[in-house]
Every structure is written in C-alpha cells, then in structure tokens.
Amino acid sequence: MKLSHTLPATSAVFDDPNLVSAAGLVPVLALADRAGLRRLADEHLSVPGDKGANAGLKVASLVAGMVAGADSIDDMALLRHGGMGRVFARAYAPSTLGSFLRSFTFGHVRQLDALASRFLTRLAAQGERAAQVVGDGTGGRVLVDIDDTIIQVHGHAKQGAGFGYSGVRGLNALLATVTTTGSAPVVVAQRLRKGSCGSPRGAKRLVADALKTVRTLHPGQGKPLLRADSAFYGAPTVGAAVRAGAQVSVTVRLDPKVKAAITTISEHAWTPIEYTDAVFDEVSGTWVSRAEVAEVPFTAFSSKKAADQVPGRLVVRRIPDVNADKKKATGQGTLFDTWRFHAFFTTTDPTDLDTVAADKTHRGHAIIEQVHADLKNSALAHLPSGKFTANAAWLVLAVIAFNLTRTAATIASADLARATTATIRRKLITVPARVASSARRVTLHLPTAWPWQEAWTRLFTQNCGPPEPVNP
C-alpha cells in the first residue's frame, strides 16, 4: 500500500460534527443497558455528595471509555467528540469522572464488586448467544483459576505502591476467572492490594466470592475445579474452596513432607505423558516422552487440626534435570538419572480425572496469564489515580468492561468469542461512522466493505433491533 498520487491528501481539518470513531459502542452500550448496568449502579452504589450523583451514568461512561480503549482518566475525552453527542447522552467530562472515582471508599469498592458479579450474571442471560460467554451448555467441567499480578506504577504519589515478589514497583491485583470447555475465560472476582503484599492475602474471601458467582452462573453443573499455584497452597484458601463445594488442584511446594511422599512412589508407577518434544508411538499406543507422572494418596495440612485437614491425591510430574545432558557431555555423568519434580495436590475423583488427565488439566491453569496480559493491554495499562480506593474501583470497572467486551464478541461471532480485547476492539468497537438523522431516526453510515460487517450487524441487530415478542 502507498499514498495515492491521483488524489493526494493536501490538508486535514477536524471540522465534521457528524463523525464518530467508535460506532461499536452503540450496540455494546445497548447490551450493557439490557443487562442493567446503570440500574445496578444506581441501586448498589452509595457514593456521597454531588460527586456520587448519577452513579449509573458515570459508571456507564467509565466502562464505555474502557471498552473503546481508554486506559487513563484523560482518555475518557474520546466519548465527547464529533457526533457522539447525537448518539449518546450525558457523557461526563474526564474531570467529573476522576472526582467520582476519588470519592470511593473501601466500602464503595465492595459495592462495586457486588455490582460486577450481578452484571456478569445478567449478561449471560441476554439470549442464547450471550449465554455462551460462560459455557456452551454441554455440561463440561467448570474451571476456576486464581492468581495475582503486579501492575507497574510510577511516581511517588501512588498510595499502596511497593516492591513485591516480582521486583517491580506497583500494586497487586488478585483475579479469579471461570472457564469451560466451550468458553473463553471471564473474570468473576477481583481485588486490588498494596504492591508489597503476599499473594495469598485476601485469597480466602476472594475464593468464596468467586465460587458464589460461579454457582449462580452454572447451577447444578457439578463441582467446579479451583486451580492455583503454590503461593495459594494453604489451609485458608484451600479450605474456603472445599467448604464452598469446589474441588481443588493446587501446586505444592517441595517441603520435607511432600518429598517424603514422592519417595514412596514405585519406579513402575510412572507414566509417560504428552509433553514438550513428546512423540506418539502408534505401534505401542503410548507416548515416548522424558516427562512422566505418578500419584500417591496425600492429606494436606496434616499438622493442623482435623477440621482443617484435606484428604486427596498428590500428583507428581518428573522431568530430567536440564543440566544432565551437559554434565554427561563433559564426562560428569551420574550413575542414575537425575530428575526434577513438580507436584500438585488435588481432591478430584481418580475415576473422573486419572493421573494423566489431572496433570494435563492442572497445567491449563496458565490460561489466567492470558487474562492478565489482556487487561494490561487494555484498561489496566495504567492505574490512573494517586488514591488507592480510586484505583481499586478502576480495577473493578476494567473487569466489567472486559466481561462486557467478551460477551459482545460472543454474540457477534464464534470466531471472535476467544479473541483478545484488542482484536475485538479493532474489529467491532473502533469502527468509524457518520451520523445522519431523518424522520426522527438516527442512521449510522459505516465503511463500505468492512471485513467484519456480518459480525457487527449481528451484534447491532440483537441489541438495538426491535424487542423480541413476549409469549403470553
């Protein structure tokens, strides 16, 4: 592609009051309205004073800006350009939205948490295609993942900022996601903590909140499986999941008790698995792999009182020491193979998930890292305020925008249901349009031959078309 020499651009003027740069906000905000975002905010948020007035409109403005790509308070100005005032009403100025966020206390953030949970439940109820955002209805396993991430911040005015386990100065965001075999992950619980806190801080409460939302989203679909890394292997977090009726699959640290359990595994109990560089032998019907798995019965937290002990299985994966081949090449080979061990504790039923299946399922926990990266590439690129509670509210609103965007993509196209937020935004949200009105009707004129016209039209038709008839 190159610039046209036939009709070269000789000037550029910002003078058209009828253009909008994000026409996809029309069906997306219509979807949010159908799911009751503004109504929920008005009912559940009690931010005092004039700063908290019209909470529903302000929450909707912040979420709309995030859906369109805003990652700071100043970016909310993109809601007030061109013909946006002809399509949307009451888009607040960035300064007003910033004052609204800075008025939040911890209690108001918890109100926003409750709003986010209810909103996700209502999103899933917006028709058959919207319901697929939390599963395809096939009754597959419900997977809940919990993990934290550091959001880097700069400057000295950020409340709660500190150096955590990553060595990066920032604030710590703890998230819980839910995934099924037929859906991409959505966020069911979130919490912002100070940067220097340990990973499991507050995880007990967050797990309970997340599983409560999951039960609402997936009623009668069996026990969900909570997956986590070794930072969350503790009686409070695991106990909260078990008491909430979930199974667990949590990486364990190789402490003396775990090492002792591993030594009891027979050499004949190890099974090769599909792993990096594994080859399937069709003659024998087995994998030729240096990675092997085995399991042994195990009771977690046996040193604590009986009520806190959790019986289950210790599944162990072993792989050769990465330095073994180098040592052999230099003539320092060992008499026996040297292995590195990775173990996790699970309460799943062996008849439901055998050793190999349990290991493969547990390794899928890495999917939550994609959610972290997606959010950091969107609204969580920054935490825009110096006030901690304002940033905590920003995190919840970013999660609401993430779930709303995911639902819109699921409605629009099966191909976009698992796309990243950036891809969804590029194809469905930031579509330029010219606003025209005739006979008291507004028409959006979008680009000819838009590659994703069919998906955009499907999203628009479901959320902005005539209401579905109600059966008597």
PDB file of C-alpha atoms in Angstrom, residues 174-394:
ATOM      1  CA  LEU A 174      -5.789 -10.600  42.536  1.00  0.00           C
ATOM      2  CA  LEU A 175      -8.189 -12.111  39.980  1.00  0.00           C
ATOM      3  CA  ALA A 176     -10.391 -15.183  39.706  1.00  0.00           C
ATOM      4  CA  THR A 177     -11.584 -16.368  36.302  1.00  0.00           C
ATOM      5  CA  VAL A 178     -14.039 -19.027  35.187  1.00  0.00           C
ATOM      6  CA  THR A 179     -13.596 -21.100  32.028  1.00  0.00           C
ATOM      7  CA  THR A 180     -15.475 -24.015  30.493  1.00  0.00           C
ATOM      8  CA  THR A 181     -14.745 -26.279  27.561  1.00  0.00           C
ATOM      9  CA  GLY A 182     -16.936 -24.072  25.376  1.00  0.00           C
ATOM     10  CA  SER A 183     -15.985 -20.579  26.512  1.00  0.00           C
ATOM     11  CA  ALA A 184     -13.055 -18.242  26.951  1.00  0.00           C
ATOM     12  CA  PRO A 185     -12.303 -17.043  30.498  1.00  0.00           C
ATOM     13  CA  VAL A 186     -14.285 -14.245  32.120  1.00  0.00           C
ATOM     14  CA  VAL A 187     -13.435 -12.615  35.450  1.00  0.00           C
ATOM     15  CA  VAL A 188     -15.727 -13.483  38.368  1.00  0.00           C
ATOM     16  CA  ALA A 189     -13.886 -11.770  41.238  1.00  0.00           C
ATOM     17  CA  GLN A 190     -11.127  -9.195  41.667  1.00  0.00           C
ATOM     18  CA  ARG A 191      -9.299  -7.345  44.404  1.00  0.00           C
ATOM     19  CA  LEU A 192      -6.570  -4.689  44.429  1.00  0.00           C
ATOM     20  CA  ARG A 193      -3.932  -4.980  47.167  1.00  0.00           C
ATOM     21  CA  LYS A 194      -0.828  -2.995  48.051  1.00  0.00           C
ATOM     22  CA  GLY A 195       2.220  -3.876  45.991  1.00  0.00           C
ATOM     23  CA  SER A 196       4.280  -5.463  48.760  1.00  0.00           C
ATOM     24  CA  CYS A 197       1.608  -7.902  49.983  1.00  0.00           C
ATOM     25  CA  GLY A 198       1.956 -11.670  49.708  1.00  0.00           C
ATOM     26  CA  SER A 199      -0.008 -13.485  47.012  1.00  0.00           C
ATOM     27  CA  PRO A 200      -2.442 -15.321  49.348  1.00  0.00           C
ATOM     28  CA  ARG A 201      -3.515 -12.209  51.255  1.00  0.00           C
ATOM     29  CA  GLY A 202      -7.297 -11.898  50.952  1.00  0.00           C
ATOM     30  CA  ALA A 203      -7.500 -15.009  48.751  1.00  0.00           C
ATOM     31  CA  LYS A 204      -9.826 -16.792  51.194  1.00  0.00           C
ATOM     32  CA  ARG A 205     -12.513 -14.115  50.825  1.00  0.00           C
ATOM     33  CA  LEU A 206     -12.000 -13.770  47.090  1.00  0.00           C
ATOM     34  CA  VAL A 207     -12.355 -17.538  46.543  1.00  0.00           C
ATOM     35  CA  ALA A 208     -15.622 -17.566  48.473  1.00  0.00           C
ATOM     36  CA  ASP A 209     -16.951 -14.624  46.417  1.00  0.00           C
ATOM     37  CA  ALA A 210     -15.823 -16.170  43.129  1.00  0.00           C
ATOM     38  CA  LEU A 211     -17.396 -19.565  43.815  1.00  0.00           C
ATOM     39  CA  LYS A 212     -20.649 -17.921  44.880  1.00  0.00           C
ATOM     40  CA  THR A 213     -20.818 -16.192  41.489  1.00  0.00           C
ATOM     41  CA  VAL A 214     -19.873 -19.422  39.703  1.00  0.00           C
ATOM     42  CA  ARG A 215     -22.743 -21.274  41.372  1.00  0.00           C
ATOM     43  CA  THR A 216     -25.106 -18.609  40.042  1.00  0.00           C
ATOM     44  CA  LEU A 217     -23.666 -18.852  36.529  1.00  0.00           C
ATOM     45  CA  HIS A 218     -23.537 -22.659  36.457  1.00  0.00           C
ATOM     46  CA  PRO A 219     -26.337 -24.007  38.657  1.00  0.00           C
ATOM     47  CA  GLY A 220     -26.430 -27.781  39.005  1.00  0.00           C
ATOM     48  CA  GLN A 221     -23.330 -28.357  36.865  1.00  0.00           C
ATOM     49  CA  GLY A 222     -21.304 -30.312  39.391  1.00  0.00           C
ATOM     50  CA  LYS A 223     -18.382 -29.215  41.483  1.00  0.00           C
ATOM     51  CA  PRO A 224     -16.148 -26.541  39.934  1.00  0.00           C
ATOM     52  CA  LEU A 225     -12.395 -27.132  39.988  1.00  0.00           C
ATOM     53  CA  LEU A 226     -10.274 -24.380  41.549  1.00  0.00           C
ATOM     54  CA  ARG A 227      -6.739 -24.212  40.132  1.00  0.00           C
ATOM     55  CA  ALA A 228      -3.905 -22.192  41.659  1.00  0.00           C
ATOM     56  CA  ASP A 229      -0.127 -22.108  42.001  1.00  0.00           C
ATOM     57  CA  SER A 230       1.922 -22.867  45.093  1.00  0.00           C
ATOM     58  CA  ALA A 231       1.509 -19.370  46.558  1.00  0.00           C
ATOM     59  CA  PHE A 232      -2.107 -20.279  47.353  1.00  0.00           C
ATOM     60  CA  TYR A 233      -1.386 -23.686  48.853  1.00  0.00           C
ATOM     61  CA  GLY A 234      -2.563 -23.012  52.375  1.00  0.00           C
ATOM     62  CA  ALA A 235      -5.333 -24.110  54.701  1.00  0.00           C
ATOM     63  CA  PRO A 236      -7.310 -20.826  54.475  1.00  0.00           C
ATOM     64  CA  THR A 237      -7.554 -20.724  50.654  1.00  0.00           C
ATOM     65  CA  VAL A 238      -7.956 -24.456  50.050  1.00  0.00           C
ATOM     66  CA  GLY A 239     -10.372 -24.762  52.978  1.00  0.00           C
ATOM     67  CA  ALA A 240     -12.517 -21.913  51.624  1.00  0.00           C
ATOM     68  CA  ALA A 241     -12.792 -23.680  48.260  1.00  0.00           C
ATOM     69  CA  VAL A 242     -13.681 -27.049  49.797  1.00  0.00           C
ATOM     70  CA  ARG A 243     -16.281 -25.510  52.111  1.00  0.00           C
ATOM     71  CA  ALA A 244     -17.829 -23.772  49.092  1.00  0.00           C
ATOM     72  CA  GLY A 245     -18.300 -27.142  47.407  1.00  0.00           C
ATOM     73  CA  ALA A 246     -15.409 -26.970  44.935  1.00  0.00           C
ATOM     74  CA  GLN A 247     -12.610 -29.374  44.114  1.00  0.00           C
ATOM     75  CA  VAL A 248      -9.053 -28.067  44.113  1.00  0.00           C
ATOM     76  CA  SER A 249      -5.906 -28.517  42.075  1.00  0.00           C
ATOM     77  CA  VAL A 250      -3.099 -26.517  43.689  1.00  0.00           C
ATOM     78  CA  THR A 251       0.642 -26.661  43.120  1.00  0.00           C
ATOM     79  CA  VAL A 252       2.570 -27.556  46.289  1.00  0.00           C
ATOM     80  CA  ARG A 253       5.998 -26.572  47.488  1.00  0.00           C
ATOM     81  CA  LEU A 254       8.538 -29.364  47.774  1.00  0.00           C
ATOM     82  CA  ASP A 255       8.731 -29.321  51.565  1.00  0.00           C
ATOM     83  CA  PRO A 256      10.048 -32.334  53.536  1.00  0.00           C
ATOM     84  CA  LYS A 257       6.585 -33.891  53.808  1.00  0.00           C
ATOM     85  CA  VAL A 258       5.980 -33.698  50.058  1.00  0.00           C
ATOM     86  CA  LYS A 259       9.468 -35.019  49.291  1.00  0.00           C
ATOM     87  CA  ALA A 260       8.857 -37.934  51.647  1.00  0.00           C
ATOM     88  CA  ALA A 261       5.605 -38.740  49.833  1.00  0.00           C
ATOM     89  CA  ILE A 262       7.374 -38.672  46.460  1.00  0.00           C
ATOM     90  CA  THR A 263       9.964 -41.212  47.639  1.00  0.00           C
ATOM     91  CA  THR A 264       7.170 -43.726  48.282  1.00  0.00           C
ATOM     92  CA  ILE A 265       6.212 -43.807  44.578  1.00  0.00           C
ATOM     93  CA  SER A 266       7.285 -47.046  42.898  1.00  0.00           C
ATOM     94  CA  GLU A 267       9.517 -46.788  39.840  1.00  0.00           C
ATOM     95  CA  HIS A 268       6.932 -48.797  37.896  1.00  0.00           C
ATOM     96  CA  ALA A 269       4.169 -46.302  38.691  1.00  0.00           C
ATOM     97  CA  TRP A 270       5.462 -43.563  36.386  1.00  0.00           C
ATOM     98  CA  THR A 271       3.559 -42.997  33.121  1.00  0.00           C
ATOM     99  CA  PRO A 272       4.966 -41.054  30.126  1.00  0.00           C
ATOM    100  CA  ILE A 273       2.779 -38.111  29.066  1.00  0.00           C
ATOM    101  CA  GLU A 274       2.314 -35.799  26.110  1.00  0.00           C
ATOM    102  CA  TYR A 275       4.797 -33.071  26.924  1.00  0.00           C
ATOM    103  CA  THR A 276       7.358 -30.890  25.198  1.00  0.00           C
ATOM    104  CA  ASP A 277       9.009 -32.839  22.331  1.00  0.00           C
ATOM    105  CA  ALA A 278       6.918 -35.936  23.080  1.00  0.00           C
ATOM    106  CA  VAL A 279       6.320 -38.410  20.200  1.00  0.00           C
ATOM    107  CA  PHE A 280       3.310 -40.731  19.998  1.00  0.00           C
ATOM    108  CA  ASP A 281       4.222 -44.335  19.103  1.00  0.00           C
ATOM    109  CA  GLU A 282       1.282 -45.706  17.097  1.00  0.00           C
ATOM    110  CA  VAL A 283       2.510 -49.310  17.386  1.00  0.00           C
ATOM    111  CA  SER A 284       2.520 -49.390  21.176  1.00  0.00           C
ATOM    112  CA  GLY A 285      -0.145 -46.688  21.549  1.00  0.00           C
ATOM    113  CA  THR A 286       1.977 -44.798  24.102  1.00  0.00           C
ATOM    114  CA  TRP A 287       3.894 -41.547  24.333  1.00  0.00           C
ATOM    115  CA  VAL A 288       7.674 -41.543  24.036  1.00  0.00           C
ATOM    116  CA  SER A 289       8.489 -38.724  26.396  1.00  0.00           C
ATOM    117  CA  ARG A 290      11.006 -37.829  29.072  1.00  0.00           C
ATOM    118  CA  ALA A 291       8.196 -36.379  31.195  1.00  0.00           C
ATOM    119  CA  GLU A 292       6.356 -38.841  33.432  1.00  0.00           C
ATOM    120  CA  VAL A 293       3.578 -38.617  36.019  1.00  0.00           C
ATOM    121  CA  ALA A 294       2.516 -40.660  39.025  1.00  0.00           C
ATOM    122  CA  GLU A 295       0.391 -40.119  42.098  1.00  0.00           C
ATOM    123  CA  VAL A 296       0.138 -41.108  45.735  1.00  0.00           C
ATOM    124  CA  PRO A 297      -2.595 -40.584  48.375  1.00  0.00           C
ATOM    125  CA  PHE A 298      -1.938 -37.452  50.384  1.00  0.00           C
ATOM    126  CA  THR A 299      -3.540 -35.471  53.192  1.00  0.00           C
ATOM    127  CA  ALA A 300      -2.905 -31.746  53.025  1.00  0.00           C
ATOM    128  CA  PHE A 301      -2.206 -29.753  56.194  1.00  0.00           C
ATOM    129  CA  SER A 302      -1.948 -32.879  58.356  1.00  0.00           C
ATOM    130  CA  SER A 303      -0.148 -30.896  61.057  1.00  0.00           C
ATOM    131  CA  LYS A 304      -3.281 -28.796  61.655  1.00  0.00           C
ATOM    132  CA  LYS A 305      -6.453 -29.749  63.491  1.00  0.00           C
ATOM    133  CA  ALA A 306      -8.656 -32.373  61.900  1.00  0.00           C
ATOM    134  CA  ALA A 307     -11.203 -29.846  60.625  1.00  0.00           C
ATOM    135  CA  ASP A 308      -8.509 -28.151  58.504  1.00  0.00           C
ATOM    136  CA  GLN A 309      -7.039 -31.326  57.026  1.00  0.00           C
ATOM    137  CA  VAL A 310      -7.993 -32.122  53.429  1.00  0.00           C
ATOM    138  CA  PRO A 311      -7.600 -35.661  52.015  1.00  0.00           C
ATOM    139  CA  GLY A 312      -6.772 -36.025  48.346  1.00  0.00           C
ATOM    140  CA  ARG A 313      -4.064 -37.022  45.889  1.00  0.00           C
ATOM    141  CA  LEU A 314      -0.518 -35.815  45.294  1.00  0.00           C
ATOM    142  CA  VAL A 315       0.128 -35.886  41.549  1.00  0.00           C
ATOM    143  CA  VAL A 316       3.804 -35.634  40.647  1.00  0.00           C
ATOM    144  CA  ARG A 317       5.395 -34.867  37.285  1.00  0.00           C
ATOM    145  CA  ARG A 318       9.090 -35.541  36.814  1.00  0.00           C
ATOM    146  CA  ILE A 319      11.368 -34.383  34.009  1.00  0.00           C
ATOM    147  CA  PRO A 320      15.123 -34.858  33.530  1.00  0.00           C
ATOM    148  CA  ASP A 321      17.438 -32.316  35.077  1.00  0.00           C
ATOM    149  CA  VAL A 322      18.072 -29.628  32.490  1.00  0.00           C
ATOM    150  CA  ASN A 323      21.822 -29.857  33.177  1.00  0.00           C
ATOM    151  CA  ALA A 324      22.064 -33.652  32.940  1.00  0.00           C
ATOM    152  CA  ASP A 325      22.998 -33.791  29.240  1.00  0.00           C
ATOM    153  CA  LYS A 326      25.587 -31.030  29.671  1.00  0.00           C
ATOM    154  CA  LYS A 327      27.192 -32.908  32.536  1.00  0.00           C
ATOM    155  CA  LYS A 328      27.320 -36.142  30.549  1.00  0.00           C
ATOM    156  CA  ALA A 329      28.925 -34.312  27.615  1.00  0.00           C
ATOM    157  CA  THR A 330      31.732 -33.130  29.883  1.00  0.00           C
ATOM    158  CA  GLY A 331      32.254 -36.584  31.362  1.00  0.00           C
ATOM    159  CA  GLN A 332      30.364 -35.867  34.602  1.00  0.00           C
ATOM    160  CA  GLY A 333      27.533 -38.327  34.058  1.00  0.00           C
ATOM    161  CA  THR A 334      25.717 -39.790  37.049  1.00  0.00           C
ATOM    162  CA  LEU A 335      25.012 -43.411  37.850  1.00  0.00           C
ATOM    163  CA  PHE A 336      21.257 -42.773  37.911  1.00  0.00           C
ATOM    164  CA  ASP A 337      19.072 -40.310  36.044  1.00  0.00           C
ATOM    165  CA  THR A 338      18.594 -37.007  37.866  1.00  0.00           C
ATOM    166  CA  TRP A 339      15.023 -35.764  37.898  1.00  0.00           C
ATOM    167  CA  ARG A 340      13.275 -32.537  38.719  1.00  0.00           C
ATOM    168  CA  PHE A 341       9.869 -32.936  40.367  1.00  0.00           C
ATOM    169  CA  HIS A 342       6.735 -30.785  40.134  1.00  0.00           C
ATOM    170  CA  ALA A 343       3.807 -31.727  42.354  1.00  0.00           C
ATOM    171  CA  PHE A 344       0.269 -30.542  42.918  1.00  0.00           C
ATOM    172  CA  PHE A 345      -2.449 -31.508  45.344  1.00  0.00           C
ATOM    173  CA  THR A 346      -5.918 -32.304  44.063  1.00  0.00           C
ATOM    174  CA  THR A 347      -9.198 -33.504  45.539  1.00  0.00           C
ATOM    175  CA  THR A 348     -10.617 -34.682  42.206  1.00  0.00           C
ATOM    176  CA  ASP A 349     -12.005 -38.212  41.883  1.00  0.00           C
ATOM    177  CA  PRO A 350      -9.486 -40.604  40.205  1.00  0.00           C
ATOM    178  CA  THR A 351     -12.342 -42.195  38.255  1.00  0.00           C
ATOM    179  CA  ASP A 352     -13.193 -38.765  36.845  1.00  0.00           C
ATOM    180  CA  LEU A 353      -9.655 -37.489  36.246  1.00  0.00           C
ATOM    181  CA  ASP A 354      -6.928 -40.114  36.205  1.00  0.00           C
ATOM    182  CA  THR A 355      -3.297 -39.194  36.812  1.00  0.00           C
ATOM    183  CA  VAL A 356      -2.519 -38.136  33.245  1.00  0.00           C
ATOM    184  CA  ALA A 357      -5.778 -36.193  32.819  1.00  0.00           C
ATOM    185  CA  ALA A 358      -5.365 -34.474  36.190  1.00  0.00           C
ATOM    186  CA  ASP A 359      -1.867 -33.315  35.228  1.00  0.00           C
ATOM    187  CA  LYS A 360      -2.999 -32.003  31.853  1.00  0.00           C
ATOM    188  CA  THR A 361      -5.965 -30.205  33.433  1.00  0.00           C
ATOM    189  CA  HIS A 362      -3.768 -28.609  36.080  1.00  0.00           C
ATOM    190  CA  ARG A 363      -1.299 -27.291  33.511  1.00  0.00           C
ATOM    191  CA  GLY A 364      -4.205 -25.438  31.870  1.00  0.00           C
ATOM    192  CA  HIS A 365      -4.110 -23.036  34.834  1.00  0.00           C
ATOM    193  CA  ALA A 366      -1.730 -20.916  32.747  1.00  0.00           C
ATOM    194  CA  ILE A 367      -4.746 -19.555  30.874  1.00  0.00           C
ATOM    195  CA  ILE A 368      -5.204 -16.906  33.576  1.00  0.00           C
ATOM    196  CA  GLU A 369      -1.908 -15.336  32.488  1.00  0.00           C
ATOM    197  CA  GLN A 370      -3.605 -14.516  29.167  1.00  0.00           C
ATOM    198  CA  VAL A 371      -6.307 -12.633  31.073  1.00  0.00           C
ATOM    199  CA  HIS A 372      -3.639 -10.684  32.983  1.00  0.00           C
ATOM    200  CA  ALA A 373      -1.899  -9.771  29.725  1.00  0.00           C
ATOM    201  CA  ASP A 374      -5.195  -8.834  28.068  1.00  0.00           C
ATOM    202  CA  LEU A 375      -6.190  -6.478  30.890  1.00  0.00           C
ATOM    203  CA  LYS A 376      -2.738  -4.888  30.976  1.00  0.00           C
ATOM    204  CA  ASN A 377      -3.016  -4.305  27.248  1.00  0.00           C
ATOM    205  CA  SER A 378      -6.322  -2.521  27.837  1.00  0.00           C
ATOM    206  CA  ALA A 379      -7.705  -0.540  30.761  1.00  0.00           C
ATOM    207  CA  LEU A 380      -5.064  -1.789  33.221  1.00  0.00           C
ATOM    208  CA  ALA A 381      -2.170  -0.389  31.225  1.00  0.00           C
ATOM    209  CA  HIS A 382      -2.232   2.232  33.994  1.00  0.00           C
ATOM    210  CA  LEU A 383      -3.743   2.732  37.400  1.00  0.00           C
ATOM    211  CA  PRO A 384      -4.576   6.384  36.854  1.00  0.00           C
ATOM    212  CA  SER A 385      -5.138   7.825  40.326  1.00  0.00           C
ATOM    213  CA  GLY A 386      -2.908   8.557  43.264  1.00  0.00           C
ATOM    214  CA  LYS A 387      -5.645   7.340  45.624  1.00  0.00           C
ATOM    215  CA  PHE A 388      -5.717   3.617  46.338  1.00  0.00           C
ATOM    216  CA  THR A 389      -9.505   3.216  46.507  1.00  0.00           C
ATOM    217  CA  ALA A 390      -9.925   5.060  43.192  1.00  0.00           C
ATOM    218  CA  ASN A 391      -7.524   2.577  41.589  1.00  0.00           C
ATOM    219  CA  ALA A 392      -9.363  -0.312  43.249  1.00  0.00           C
ATOM    220  CA  ALA A 393     -12.595   0.957  41.678  1.00  0.00           C
ATOM    221  CA  TRP A 394     -10.783   1.348  38.353  1.00  0.00           C
TER     222      TRP A 394
END
